[in-house]
């Protein structure tokens, strides 16, 4: 009963966000407001963490920016700021949280592509 | 209009605003409430409005409550609470809904906190406890000394000890209204509200605006 009431209040899932897997190479399209104008910014990287929980779901994307500096960004799945998420490729990973990627650079930071 | 409402806590979630900022929100199923009695200085010696909430099976009410409501042709309402107010534009049978509050307003919420049972001094009064190591044994959550020595030779009154915790009246002040859903009788407040899910809460205009 109370769950139904909560569902009615919470934001609906974004249909432009597909089912994600840890290790996926994704491109996240985020709406950014600059004064009056609104534009879309892309954030490309690897999904290193997925937190499932309906309305509170989130995922963390890691990318290595210039000079080998790692950048991680956590997105809320139901946020209206998320325009869409594009999965560019699936990768073979053997754990749910890929925190070991933080210690890896260069060649060892690559993931093997998974072909279905 | 009376700025007061009775409700039941449904639970917490997060809600996004237009900018995409997520707020922690407590959802309360509030109202519709009915004015069940108007107390006036002439008859009762003070002015207040009694609201009733939660229509229930008549067997859930006592005979006195049933008679009180039946005399006014009201449904069996399980929860009755009084609101002290000098406003006198309301009469018995009037309906109060969540529309009494608007998004952005500040409200106070009164509820009964979750019962914690007989709680120790660490949980109840935020004492620090004692070390787990360095030779200590079985003293980790002990309260320590409760006073001095020969002077004063007694423990001061009001010394914080272990005992029953929770299940008491708690007021949360100045919660902001985030959501008002008149169709489903829901009100969403930013922040936490005392009590368990399903607990009865009183919502009223904030004392400190």
PDB file of C-alpha atoms in Angstrom:
ATOM      1  CA  UNK A   1       0.000   0.000   0.000  1.00  0.00           C
ATOM      2  CA  UNK A   2       2.579   2.532   1.078  1.00  0.00           C
ATOM      3  CA  UNK A   3       4.881   1.366  -1.722  1.00  0.00           C
ATOM      4  CA  UNK A   4       2.225   2.224  -4.276  1.00  0.00           C
ATOM      5  CA  UNK A   5       1.842   5.690  -2.807  1.00  0.00           C
ATOM      6  CA  UNK A   6       5.602   6.226  -2.999  1.00  0.00           C
ATOM      7  CA  UNK A   7       5.706   5.116  -6.636  1.00  0.00           C
ATOM      8  CA  UNK A   8       3.099   7.707  -7.505  1.00  0.00           C
ATOM      9  CA  UNK A   9       5.278  10.478  -6.110  1.00  0.00           C
ATOM     10  CA  UNK A  10       8.660   9.360  -7.396  1.00  0.00           C
ATOM     11  CA  UNK A  11      10.060  10.209 -10.813  1.00  0.00           C
ATOM     12  CA  UNK A  12       9.583   7.655 -13.570  1.00  0.00           C
ATOM     13  CA  UNK A  13      12.572   5.788 -14.981  1.00  0.00           C
ATOM     14  CA  UNK A  14      14.206   7.513 -17.942  1.00  0.00           C
ATOM     15  CA  UNK A  15      13.463   5.389 -21.046  1.00  0.00           C
ATOM     16  CA  UNK A  16      16.658   6.690 -22.664  1.00  0.00           C
ATOM     17  CA  UNK A  17      18.833   4.977 -20.051  1.00  0.00           C
ATOM     18  CA  UNK A  18      19.376   1.329 -21.007  1.00  0.00           C
ATOM     19  CA  UNK A  19      20.209  -1.438 -18.543  1.00  0.00           C
ATOM     20  CA  UNK A  20      23.843  -0.890 -17.547  1.00  0.00           C
ATOM     21  CA  UNK A  21      26.463  -3.427 -16.494  1.00  0.00           C
ATOM     22  CA  UNK A  22      29.666  -2.820 -14.547  1.00  0.00           C
ATOM     23  CA  UNK A  23      32.503  -2.368 -17.022  1.00  0.00           C
ATOM     24  CA  UNK A  24      30.355  -0.913 -19.806  1.00  0.00           C
ATOM     25  CA  UNK A  25      31.939   1.868 -21.821  1.00  0.00           C
ATOM     26  CA  UNK A  26      29.285   4.550 -21.847  1.00  0.00           C
ATOM     27  CA  UNK A  27      28.667   8.059 -22.998  1.00  0.00           C
ATOM     28  CA  UNK A  28      26.471   9.996 -20.598  1.00  0.00           C
ATOM     29  CA  UNK A  29      24.635  12.993 -22.009  1.00  0.00           C
ATOM     30  CA  UNK A  30      24.066  15.566 -19.261  1.00  0.00           C
ATOM     31  CA  UNK A  31      21.968  18.685 -19.607  1.00  0.00           C
ATOM     32  CA  UNK A  32      23.917  21.736 -18.474  1.00  0.00           C
ATOM     33  CA  UNK A  33      22.409  25.145 -17.877  1.00  0.00           C
ATOM     34  CA  UNK A  34      24.575  28.127 -18.758  1.00  0.00           C
ATOM     35  CA  UNK A  35      22.634  31.229 -17.847  1.00  0.00           C
ATOM     36  CA  UNK A  36      19.568  31.002 -20.036  1.00  0.00           C
ATOM     37  CA  UNK A  37      20.911  28.534 -22.554  1.00  0.00           C
ATOM     38  CA  UNK A  38      20.762  24.802 -22.051  1.00  0.00           C
ATOM     39  CA  UNK A  39      23.230  22.517 -23.729  1.00  0.00           C
ATOM     40  CA  UNK A  40      24.214  18.889 -23.548  1.00  0.00           C
ATOM     41  CA  UNK A  41      27.600  17.761 -22.319  1.00  0.00           C
ATOM     42  CA  UNK A  42      28.987  14.308 -22.898  1.00  0.00           C
ATOM     43  CA  UNK A  43      30.890  12.350 -20.269  1.00  0.00           C
ATOM     44  CA  UNK A  44      32.576   9.239 -21.638  1.00  0.00           C
ATOM     45  CA  UNK A  45      34.030   6.510 -19.470  1.00  0.00           C
ATOM     46  CA  UNK A  46      33.617   3.135 -17.805  1.00  0.00           C
ATOM     47  CA  UNK A  47      30.840   2.201 -15.391  1.00  0.00           C
ATOM     48  CA  UNK A  48      32.694   1.172 -12.251  1.00  0.00           C
ATOM     49  CA  UNK A  49      29.769   1.039  -9.866  1.00  0.00           C
ATOM     50  CA  UNK A  50      26.006   0.484 -10.093  1.00  0.00           C
ATOM     51  CA  UNK A  51      23.726   1.141  -7.187  1.00  0.00           C
ATOM     52  CA  UNK A  52      20.254  -0.272  -7.646  1.00  0.00           C
ATOM     53  CA  UNK A  53      17.420   1.049  -5.567  1.00  0.00           C
ATOM     54  CA  UNK A  54      14.537   2.230  -7.702  1.00  0.00           C
ATOM     55  CA  UNK A  55      14.200   5.941  -7.251  1.00  0.00           C
ATOM     56  CA  UNK A  56      17.589   6.218  -5.549  1.00  0.00           C
ATOM     57  CA  UNK A  57      19.569   4.261  -8.151  1.00  0.00           C
ATOM     58  CA  UNK A  58      22.855   5.714  -9.251  1.00  0.00           C
ATOM     59  CA  UNK A  59      25.935   4.778 -11.247  1.00  0.00           C
ATOM     60  CA  UNK A  60      29.526   5.970 -11.261  1.00  0.00           C
ATOM     61  CA  UNK A  61      31.495   6.527 -14.446  1.00  0.00           C
ATOM     62  CA  UNK A  62      35.290   6.749 -14.456  1.00  0.00           C
ATOM     63  CA  UNK A  63      37.333   8.248 -17.215  1.00  0.00           C
ATOM     64  CA  UNK A  64      40.975   9.101 -17.491  1.00  0.00           C
ATOM     65  CA  UNK A  65      41.308  12.727 -18.512  1.00  0.00           C
ATOM     66  CA  UNK A  66      44.365  14.481 -19.824  1.00  0.00           C
ATOM     67  CA  UNK A  67      47.690  13.873 -18.067  1.00  0.00           C
ATOM     68  CA  UNK A  68      46.386  10.560 -16.768  1.00  0.00           C
ATOM     69  CA  UNK A  69      44.202  12.143 -14.127  1.00  0.00           C
ATOM     70  CA  UNK A  70      41.227   9.972 -13.313  1.00  0.00           C
ATOM     71  CA  UNK A  71      37.830  11.631 -13.092  1.00  0.00           C
ATOM     72  CA  UNK A  72      34.826   9.902 -11.549  1.00  0.00           C
ATOM     73  CA  UNK A  73      31.281  11.181 -11.721  1.00  0.00           C
ATOM     74  CA  UNK A  74      28.232   9.693 -10.035  1.00  0.00           C
ATOM     75  CA  UNK A  75      24.886  10.145 -11.748  1.00  0.00           C
ATOM     76  CA  UNK A  76      21.425   9.648 -10.303  1.00  0.00           C
ATOM     77  CA  UNK A  77      19.439   7.388 -12.636  1.00  0.00           C
ATOM     78  CA  UNK A  78      16.183   9.311 -12.249  1.00  0.00           C
ATOM     79  CA  UNK A  79      17.694  12.782 -12.451  1.00  0.00           C
ATOM     80  CA  UNK A  80      15.944  15.041 -14.958  1.00  0.00           C
ATOM     81  CA  UNK A  81      19.388  16.413 -15.855  1.00  0.00           C
ATOM     82  CA  UNK A  82      20.336  13.154 -17.563  1.00  0.00           C
ATOM     83  CA  UNK A  83      19.386  13.326 -21.211  1.00  0.00           C
ATOM     84  CA  UNK A  84      20.448   9.859 -22.267  1.00  0.00           C
ATOM     85  CA  UNK A  85      23.070   7.177 -21.810  1.00  0.00           C
ATOM     86  CA  UNK A  86      24.625   5.351 -24.750  1.00  0.00           C
ATOM     87  CA  UNK A  87      26.385   2.037 -24.166  1.00  0.00           C
ATOM     88  CA  UNK A  88      29.318   1.958 -26.571  1.00  0.00           C
ATOM     89  CA  UNK A  89      30.592  -1.503 -25.694  1.00  0.00           C
ATOM     90  CA  UNK A  90      30.284  -4.185 -23.059  1.00  0.00           C
ATOM     91  CA  UNK A  91      33.461  -5.405 -21.392  1.00  0.00           C
ATOM     92  CA  UNK A  92      34.386  -8.577 -19.587  1.00  0.00           C
ATOM     93  CA  UNK A  93      34.661  -7.948 -15.870  1.00  0.00           C
ATOM     94  CA  UNK A  94      34.554 -10.371 -12.966  1.00  0.00           C
ATOM     95  CA  UNK A  95      33.354  -8.172 -10.141  1.00  0.00           C
ATOM     96  CA  UNK A  96      30.513  -5.789  -9.409  1.00  0.00           C
ATOM     97  CA  UNK A  97      32.602  -2.843  -8.248  1.00  0.00           C
ATOM     98  CA  UNK A  98      35.610  -2.025 -10.364  1.00  0.00           C
ATOM     99  CA  UNK A  99      37.532  -0.018  -7.782  1.00  0.00           C
ATOM    100  CA  UNK A 100      40.754  -1.771  -8.867  1.00  0.00           C
ATOM    101  CA  UNK A 101      40.622   0.397 -11.984  1.00  0.00           C
ATOM    102  CA  UNK A 102      41.694   3.329  -9.838  1.00  0.00           C
ATOM    103  CA  UNK A 103      45.143   1.841  -9.337  1.00  0.00           C
ATOM    104  CA  UNK A 104      45.607   0.980 -13.004  1.00  0.00           C
ATOM    105  CA  UNK A 105      47.013   3.170 -15.725  1.00  0.00           C
ATOM    106  CA  UNK A 106      47.961   2.706 -19.352  1.00  0.00           C
ATOM    107  CA  UNK A 107      47.866  -0.812 -20.753  1.00  0.00           C
ATOM    108  CA  UNK A 108      46.738  -2.472 -17.546  1.00  0.00           C
ATOM    109  CA  UNK A 109      43.690  -0.175 -17.417  1.00  0.00           C
ATOM    110  CA  UNK A 110      42.202  -1.733 -20.543  1.00  0.00           C
ATOM    111  CA  UNK A 111      39.190  -4.025 -20.434  1.00  0.00           C
ATOM    112  CA  UNK A 112      38.472  -6.849 -22.876  1.00  0.00           C
ATOM    113  CA  UNK A 113      35.395  -6.372 -25.011  1.00  0.00           C
ATOM    114  CA  UNK A 114      32.505  -8.788 -24.544  1.00  0.00           C
ATOM    115  CA  UNK A 115      30.740  -9.938 -27.719  1.00  0.00           C
ATOM    116  CA  UNK A 116      27.307 -11.419 -27.211  1.00  0.00           C
TER     117      UNK A 116
ATOM    118  CA  UNK B   1      -8.383  29.071   7.614  1.00  0.00           C
ATOM    119  CA  UNK B   2      -6.805  26.751  10.142  1.00  0.00           C
ATOM    120  CA  UNK B   3      -3.233  25.808   9.269  1.00  0.00           C
ATOM    121  CA  UNK B   4      -3.256  22.376  10.810  1.00  0.00           C
ATOM    122  CA  UNK B   5      -3.551  18.837   9.589  1.00  0.00           C
ATOM    123  CA  UNK B   6      -3.355  15.259  10.839  1.00  0.00           C
ATOM    124  CA  UNK B   7      -1.644  12.575   8.827  1.00  0.00           C
ATOM    125  CA  UNK B   8       0.144   9.264   8.660  1.00  0.00           C
ATOM    126  CA  UNK B   9       3.803   8.921   7.738  1.00  0.00           C
ATOM    127  CA  UNK B  10       4.226   6.881   4.563  1.00  0.00           C
ATOM    128  CA  UNK B  11       8.005   6.903   4.207  1.00  0.00           C
ATOM    129  CA  UNK B  12      10.978   8.723   2.746  1.00  0.00           C
ATOM    130  CA  UNK B  13      12.224   9.107  -0.795  1.00  0.00           C
ATOM    131  CA  UNK B  14      14.007  11.669  -2.919  1.00  0.00           C
ATOM    132  CA  UNK B  15      12.334  14.137  -5.232  1.00  0.00           C
ATOM    133  CA  UNK B  16      13.944  16.230  -7.966  1.00  0.00           C
ATOM    134  CA  UNK B  17      13.072  19.869  -8.536  1.00  0.00           C
ATOM    135  CA  UNK B  18      13.143  21.668 -11.909  1.00  0.00           C
ATOM    136  CA  UNK B  19      16.892  22.289 -11.631  1.00  0.00           C
ATOM    137  CA  UNK B  20      17.465  18.591 -11.039  1.00  0.00           C
ATOM    138  CA  UNK B  21      18.439  18.952  -7.385  1.00  0.00           C
ATOM    139  CA  UNK B  22      17.377  15.948  -5.332  1.00  0.00           C
ATOM    140  CA  UNK B  23      15.835  16.597  -1.909  1.00  0.00           C
ATOM    141  CA  UNK B  24      15.230  14.039   0.836  1.00  0.00           C
ATOM    142  CA  UNK B  25      11.475  14.074   1.310  1.00  0.00           C
ATOM    143  CA  UNK B  26       9.142  12.482   3.824  1.00  0.00           C
ATOM    144  CA  UNK B  27       5.757  11.613   2.332  1.00  0.00           C
ATOM    145  CA  UNK B  28       2.768  11.991   4.642  1.00  0.00           C
ATOM    146  CA  UNK B  29      -0.768  10.917   3.828  1.00  0.00           C
ATOM    147  CA  UNK B  30      -2.582  13.846   5.412  1.00  0.00           C
ATOM    148  CA  UNK B  31      -6.261  14.476   5.676  1.00  0.00           C
ATOM    149  CA  UNK B  32      -8.977  14.827   4.759  1.00  0.00           C
ATOM    150  CA  UNK B  33      -9.613  15.984   8.297  1.00  0.00           C
ATOM    151  CA  UNK B  34     -12.960  17.084   9.663  1.00  0.00           C
ATOM    152  CA  UNK B  35     -13.636  19.714  12.261  1.00  0.00           C
ATOM    153  CA  UNK B  36     -15.202  17.667  15.057  1.00  0.00           C
ATOM    154  CA  UNK B  37     -15.567  20.359  17.667  1.00  0.00           C
ATOM    155  CA  UNK B  38     -15.044  24.085  18.067  1.00  0.00           C
ATOM    156  CA  UNK B  39     -14.028  25.095  21.571  1.00  0.00           C
ATOM    157  CA  UNK B  40     -14.835  28.636  22.588  1.00  0.00           C
ATOM    158  CA  UNK B  41     -13.947  30.784  25.589  1.00  0.00           C
ATOM    159  CA  UNK B  42     -17.638  30.960  26.543  1.00  0.00           C
ATOM    160  CA  UNK B  43     -18.179  27.217  26.850  1.00  0.00           C
ATOM    161  CA  UNK B  44     -14.770  25.644  27.434  1.00  0.00           C
ATOM    162  CA  UNK B  45     -12.766  28.613  28.618  1.00  0.00           C
ATOM    163  CA  UNK B  46     -10.362  28.656  25.671  1.00  0.00           C
ATOM    164  CA  UNK B  47     -10.576  28.670  21.917  1.00  0.00           C
ATOM    165  CA  UNK B  48      -9.420  25.709  19.856  1.00  0.00           C
ATOM    166  CA  UNK B  49     -10.461  23.551  16.952  1.00  0.00           C
ATOM    167  CA  UNK B  50     -10.616  19.785  17.230  1.00  0.00           C
ATOM    168  CA  UNK B  51      -9.791  17.867  14.070  1.00  0.00           C
ATOM    169  CA  UNK B  52     -10.582  14.238  13.326  1.00  0.00           C
ATOM    170  CA  UNK B  53      -8.692  12.000  10.906  1.00  0.00           C
ATOM    171  CA  UNK B  54      -8.566   8.410   9.628  1.00  0.00           C
ATOM    172  CA  UNK B  55     -11.996   6.937   9.002  1.00  0.00           C
ATOM    173  CA  UNK B  56     -12.034   3.473  10.581  1.00  0.00           C
ATOM    174  CA  UNK B  57     -14.307   0.608  11.499  1.00  0.00           C
ATOM    175  CA  UNK B  58     -16.637   1.728  14.304  1.00  0.00           C
ATOM    176  CA  UNK B  59     -15.357  -1.116  16.488  1.00  0.00           C
ATOM    177  CA  UNK B  60     -11.925   0.505  16.579  1.00  0.00           C
ATOM    178  CA  UNK B  61     -13.347   3.469  18.493  1.00  0.00           C
ATOM    179  CA  UNK B  62     -14.518   3.652  22.085  1.00  0.00           C
ATOM    180  CA  UNK B  63     -18.151   4.274  22.853  1.00  0.00           C
ATOM    181  CA  UNK B  64     -17.432   7.787  23.994  1.00  0.00           C
ATOM    182  CA  UNK B  65     -15.616   8.707  20.807  1.00  0.00           C
ATOM    183  CA  UNK B  66     -18.387   7.208  18.689  1.00  0.00           C
ATOM    184  CA  UNK B  67     -21.071   9.131  20.538  1.00  0.00           C
ATOM    185  CA  UNK B  68     -19.081  12.356  20.247  1.00  0.00           C
ATOM    186  CA  UNK B  69     -18.878  11.956  16.474  1.00  0.00           C
ATOM    187  CA  UNK B  70     -22.324  10.489  15.900  1.00  0.00           C
ATOM    188  CA  UNK B  71     -23.962  13.483  17.551  1.00  0.00           C
ATOM    189  CA  UNK B  72     -22.414  15.616  14.780  1.00  0.00           C
ATOM    190  CA  UNK B  73     -23.166  13.202  11.911  1.00  0.00           C
ATOM    191  CA  UNK B  74     -19.467  12.576  11.333  1.00  0.00           C
ATOM    192  CA  UNK B  75     -17.882   9.281  10.228  1.00  0.00           C
ATOM    193  CA  UNK B  76     -15.996   7.204  12.837  1.00  0.00           C
ATOM    194  CA  UNK B  77     -12.671   9.043  12.980  1.00  0.00           C
ATOM    195  CA  UNK B  78      -9.961   7.316  14.942  1.00  0.00           C
ATOM    196  CA  UNK B  79      -7.581  10.186  15.552  1.00  0.00           C
ATOM    197  CA  UNK B  80      -8.765  13.341  17.289  1.00  0.00           C
ATOM    198  CA  UNK B  81      -6.426  16.248  18.054  1.00  0.00           C
ATOM    199  CA  UNK B  82      -6.942  19.808  19.173  1.00  0.00           C
ATOM    200  CA  UNK B  83      -5.325  22.890  17.667  1.00  0.00           C
ATOM    201  CA  UNK B  84      -5.190  26.037  19.786  1.00  0.00           C
ATOM    202  CA  UNK B  85      -6.281  28.889  17.575  1.00  0.00           C
ATOM    203  CA  UNK B  86      -8.205  32.102  17.873  1.00  0.00           C
ATOM    204  CA  UNK B  87      -9.588  31.818  14.359  1.00  0.00           C
ATOM    205  CA  UNK B  88     -13.301  31.278  14.436  1.00  0.00           C
ATOM    206  CA  UNK B  89     -14.233  30.908  10.781  1.00  0.00           C
ATOM    207  CA  UNK B  90     -14.613  27.140  11.029  1.00  0.00           C
ATOM    208  CA  UNK B  91     -17.606  25.108  12.063  1.00  0.00           C
ATOM    209  CA  UNK B  92     -18.213  21.468  12.847  1.00  0.00           C
ATOM    210  CA  UNK B  93     -18.121  19.256   9.749  1.00  0.00           C
ATOM    211  CA  UNK B  94     -15.757  21.489   7.781  1.00  0.00           C
ATOM    212  CA  UNK B  95     -13.132  19.610   5.782  1.00  0.00           C
ATOM    213  CA  UNK B  96      -9.413  20.405   5.961  1.00  0.00           C
ATOM    214  CA  UNK B  97      -7.183  18.984   3.210  1.00  0.00           C
ATOM    215  CA  UNK B  98      -3.540  19.224   2.203  1.00  0.00           C
ATOM    216  CA  UNK B  99      -4.480  22.309   0.213  1.00  0.00           C
ATOM    217  CA  UNK B 100      -4.267  24.199   3.508  1.00  0.00           C
ATOM    218  CA  UNK B 101      -0.523  24.218   2.806  1.00  0.00           C
ATOM    219  CA  UNK B 102       1.315  25.416  -0.280  1.00  0.00           C
ATOM    220  CA  UNK B 103       4.666  24.374  -1.721  1.00  0.00           C
ATOM    221  CA  UNK B 104       7.486  26.426  -0.221  1.00  0.00           C
ATOM    222  CA  UNK B 105       5.824  27.066   3.148  1.00  0.00           C
ATOM    223  CA  UNK B 106       7.451  26.061   6.415  1.00  0.00           C
ATOM    224  CA  UNK B 107       5.695  23.752   8.849  1.00  0.00           C
ATOM    225  CA  UNK B 108       6.265  22.086  12.209  1.00  0.00           C
ATOM    226  CA  UNK B 109       5.584  18.377  12.552  1.00  0.00           C
ATOM    227  CA  UNK B 110       4.772  16.677  15.842  1.00  0.00           C
ATOM    228  CA  UNK B 111       4.970  12.919  16.183  1.00  0.00           C
ATOM    229  CA  UNK B 112       5.861  10.102  18.549  1.00  0.00           C
ATOM    230  CA  UNK B 113       9.446   8.954  18.065  1.00  0.00           C
ATOM    231  CA  UNK B 114      10.354   5.329  17.478  1.00  0.00           C
ATOM    232  CA  UNK B 115      10.675   3.415  20.744  1.00  0.00           C
ATOM    233  CA  UNK B 116      14.219   2.255  21.525  1.00  0.00           C
ATOM    234  CA  UNK B 117      13.391   0.342  24.704  1.00  0.00           C
ATOM    235  CA  UNK B 118      15.767   0.376  27.669  1.00  0.00           C
ATOM    236  CA  UNK B 119      18.813   2.022  26.188  1.00  0.00           C
ATOM    237  CA  UNK B 120      22.307   2.397  27.572  1.00  0.00           C
ATOM    238  CA  UNK B 121      24.052   5.648  28.172  1.00  0.00           C
ATOM    239  CA  UNK B 122      26.017   5.610  24.898  1.00  0.00           C
ATOM    240  CA  UNK B 123      22.893   5.390  22.758  1.00  0.00           C
ATOM    241  CA  UNK B 124      20.667   7.505  24.996  1.00  0.00           C
ATOM    242  CA  UNK B 125      22.942  10.400  25.936  1.00  0.00           C
ATOM    243  CA  UNK B 126      25.781  10.116  23.402  1.00  0.00           C
ATOM    244  CA  UNK B 127      28.364   9.222  26.054  1.00  0.00           C
ATOM    245  CA  UNK B 128      31.704   8.251  24.608  1.00  0.00           C
ATOM    246  CA  UNK B 129      32.080   4.943  26.433  1.00  0.00           C
ATOM    247  CA  UNK B 130      35.477   3.635  27.394  1.00  0.00           C
ATOM    248  CA  UNK B 131      38.365   2.022  25.506  1.00  0.00           C
ATOM    249  CA  UNK B 132      38.043  -1.460  24.099  1.00  0.00           C
ATOM    250  CA  UNK B 133      41.742  -2.099  24.632  1.00  0.00           C
ATOM    251  CA  UNK B 134      44.596  -0.889  26.864  1.00  0.00           C
ATOM    252  CA  UNK B 135      43.649  -3.266  29.672  1.00  0.00           C
ATOM    253  CA  UNK B 136      39.972  -2.394  29.801  1.00  0.00           C
ATOM    254  CA  UNK B 137      37.577  -5.305  30.091  1.00  0.00           C
ATOM    255  CA  UNK B 138      33.768  -5.291  29.892  1.00  0.00           C
ATOM    256  CA  UNK B 139      33.675  -1.491  30.274  1.00  0.00           C
ATOM    257  CA  UNK B 140      33.317  -0.423  26.640  1.00  0.00           C
ATOM    258  CA  UNK B 141      29.838   1.081  26.913  1.00  0.00           C
ATOM    259  CA  UNK B 142      29.841   1.750  30.657  1.00  0.00           C
ATOM    260  CA  UNK B 143      28.901   5.254  31.913  1.00  0.00           C
ATOM    261  CA  UNK B 144      32.039   5.720  34.047  1.00  0.00           C
ATOM    262  CA  UNK B 145      32.012   7.673  37.278  1.00  0.00           C
ATOM    263  CA  UNK B 146      28.745   9.311  38.263  1.00  0.00           C
ATOM    264  CA  UNK B 147      30.206  11.902  40.652  1.00  0.00           C
ATOM    265  CA  UNK B 148      33.099  13.124  42.808  1.00  0.00           C
ATOM    266  CA  UNK B 149      34.317  11.895  46.216  1.00  0.00           C
ATOM    267  CA  UNK B 150      33.537  12.904  49.765  1.00  0.00           C
ATOM    268  CA  UNK B 151      32.549  16.356  48.535  1.00  0.00           C
ATOM    269  CA  UNK B 152      29.671  16.486  47.690  1.00  0.00           C
ATOM    270  CA  UNK B 153      29.252  12.883  48.823  1.00  0.00           C
ATOM    271  CA  UNK B 154      26.204  12.293  46.672  1.00  0.00           C
ATOM    272  CA  UNK B 155      25.235  12.047  43.020  1.00  0.00           C
ATOM    273  CA  UNK B 156      23.625  15.171  41.640  1.00  0.00           C
ATOM    274  CA  UNK B 157      19.974  14.967  40.722  1.00  0.00           C
ATOM    275  CA  UNK B 158      19.342  14.638  37.001  1.00  0.00           C
ATOM    276  CA  UNK B 159      22.538  12.647  36.374  1.00  0.00           C
ATOM    277  CA  UNK B 160      22.145  11.069  32.966  1.00  0.00           C
ATOM    278  CA  UNK B 161      21.757   7.307  33.207  1.00  0.00           C
ATOM    279  CA  UNK B 162      20.477   4.439  31.090  1.00  0.00           C
ATOM    280  CA  UNK B 163      16.734   4.019  30.820  1.00  0.00           C
ATOM    281  CA  UNK B 164      13.790   4.095  28.489  1.00  0.00           C
ATOM    282  CA  UNK B 165      14.417   5.928  25.236  1.00  0.00           C
ATOM    283  CA  UNK B 166      12.104   6.960  22.423  1.00  0.00           C
ATOM    284  CA  UNK B 167       8.304   6.728  22.184  1.00  0.00           C
ATOM    285  CA  UNK B 168       8.074  10.361  23.205  1.00  0.00           C
ATOM    286  CA  UNK B 169       6.564  13.430  21.644  1.00  0.00           C
ATOM    287  CA  UNK B 170       9.020  15.069  19.256  1.00  0.00           C
ATOM    288  CA  UNK B 171       8.583  18.264  17.227  1.00  0.00           C
ATOM    289  CA  UNK B 172      10.498  18.937  14.029  1.00  0.00           C
ATOM    290  CA  UNK B 173      10.512  22.649  13.326  1.00  0.00           C
ATOM    291  CA  UNK B 174      10.645  24.522  10.062  1.00  0.00           C
ATOM    292  CA  UNK B 175      10.349  21.731   7.508  1.00  0.00           C
ATOM    293  CA  UNK B 176       9.787  23.024   3.977  1.00  0.00           C
ATOM    294  CA  UNK B 177       6.815  21.790   1.966  1.00  0.00           C
ATOM    295  CA  UNK B 178       8.126  20.269  -1.273  1.00  0.00           C
ATOM    296  CA  UNK B 179       5.030  18.618  -2.637  1.00  0.00           C
ATOM    297  CA  UNK B 180       1.267  18.914  -2.271  1.00  0.00           C
ATOM    298  CA  UNK B 181      -0.893  16.314  -3.997  1.00  0.00           C
ATOM    299  CA  UNK B 182      -4.560  17.117  -3.372  1.00  0.00           C
ATOM    300  CA  UNK B 183      -5.761  14.188  -5.455  1.00  0.00           C
ATOM    301  CA  UNK B 184      -4.008  11.582  -3.314  1.00  0.00           C
ATOM    302  CA  UNK B 185      -4.025  13.628  -0.086  1.00  0.00           C
ATOM    303  CA  UNK B 186      -0.238  13.609   0.086  1.00  0.00           C
ATOM    304  CA  UNK B 187       2.152  16.191   1.425  1.00  0.00           C
ATOM    305  CA  UNK B 188       5.933  15.980   1.040  1.00  0.00           C
ATOM    306  CA  UNK B 189       8.250  17.674   3.532  1.00  0.00           C
ATOM    307  CA  UNK B 190      11.990  18.174   3.160  1.00  0.00           C
ATOM    308  CA  UNK B 191      13.768  16.224   5.861  1.00  0.00           C
ATOM    309  CA  UNK B 192      12.884  13.594   8.415  1.00  0.00           C
ATOM    310  CA  UNK B 193       9.738  13.342  10.523  1.00  0.00           C
ATOM    311  CA  UNK B 194       9.544  11.615  13.925  1.00  0.00           C
ATOM    312  CA  UNK B 195       8.014   8.172  14.257  1.00  0.00           C
ATOM    313  CA  UNK B 196       7.676   4.928  12.316  1.00  0.00           C
ATOM    314  CA  UNK B 197       5.956   4.479   8.969  1.00  0.00           C
ATOM    315  CA  UNK B 198       2.244   4.539   9.627  1.00  0.00           C
ATOM    316  CA  UNK B 199       2.706   6.722  12.693  1.00  0.00           C
ATOM    317  CA  UNK B 200       0.287   9.580  13.281  1.00  0.00           C
ATOM    318  CA  UNK B 201       1.755  13.067  12.891  1.00  0.00           C
ATOM    319  CA  UNK B 202       0.404  16.564  13.400  1.00  0.00           C
ATOM    320  CA  UNK B 203       1.354  19.185  10.806  1.00  0.00           C
ATOM    321  CA  UNK B 204       0.965  22.842  11.633  1.00  0.00           C
ATOM    322  CA  UNK B 205       2.236  26.229  10.572  1.00  0.00           C
ATOM    323  CA  UNK B 206       5.855  26.820  11.640  1.00  0.00           C
ATOM    324  CA  UNK B 207       6.243  28.797  14.860  1.00  0.00           C
ATOM    325  CA  UNK B 208       9.528  30.266  13.690  1.00  0.00           C
ATOM    326  CA  UNK B 209       9.054  31.494  10.167  1.00  0.00           C
TER     327      UNK B 209
END
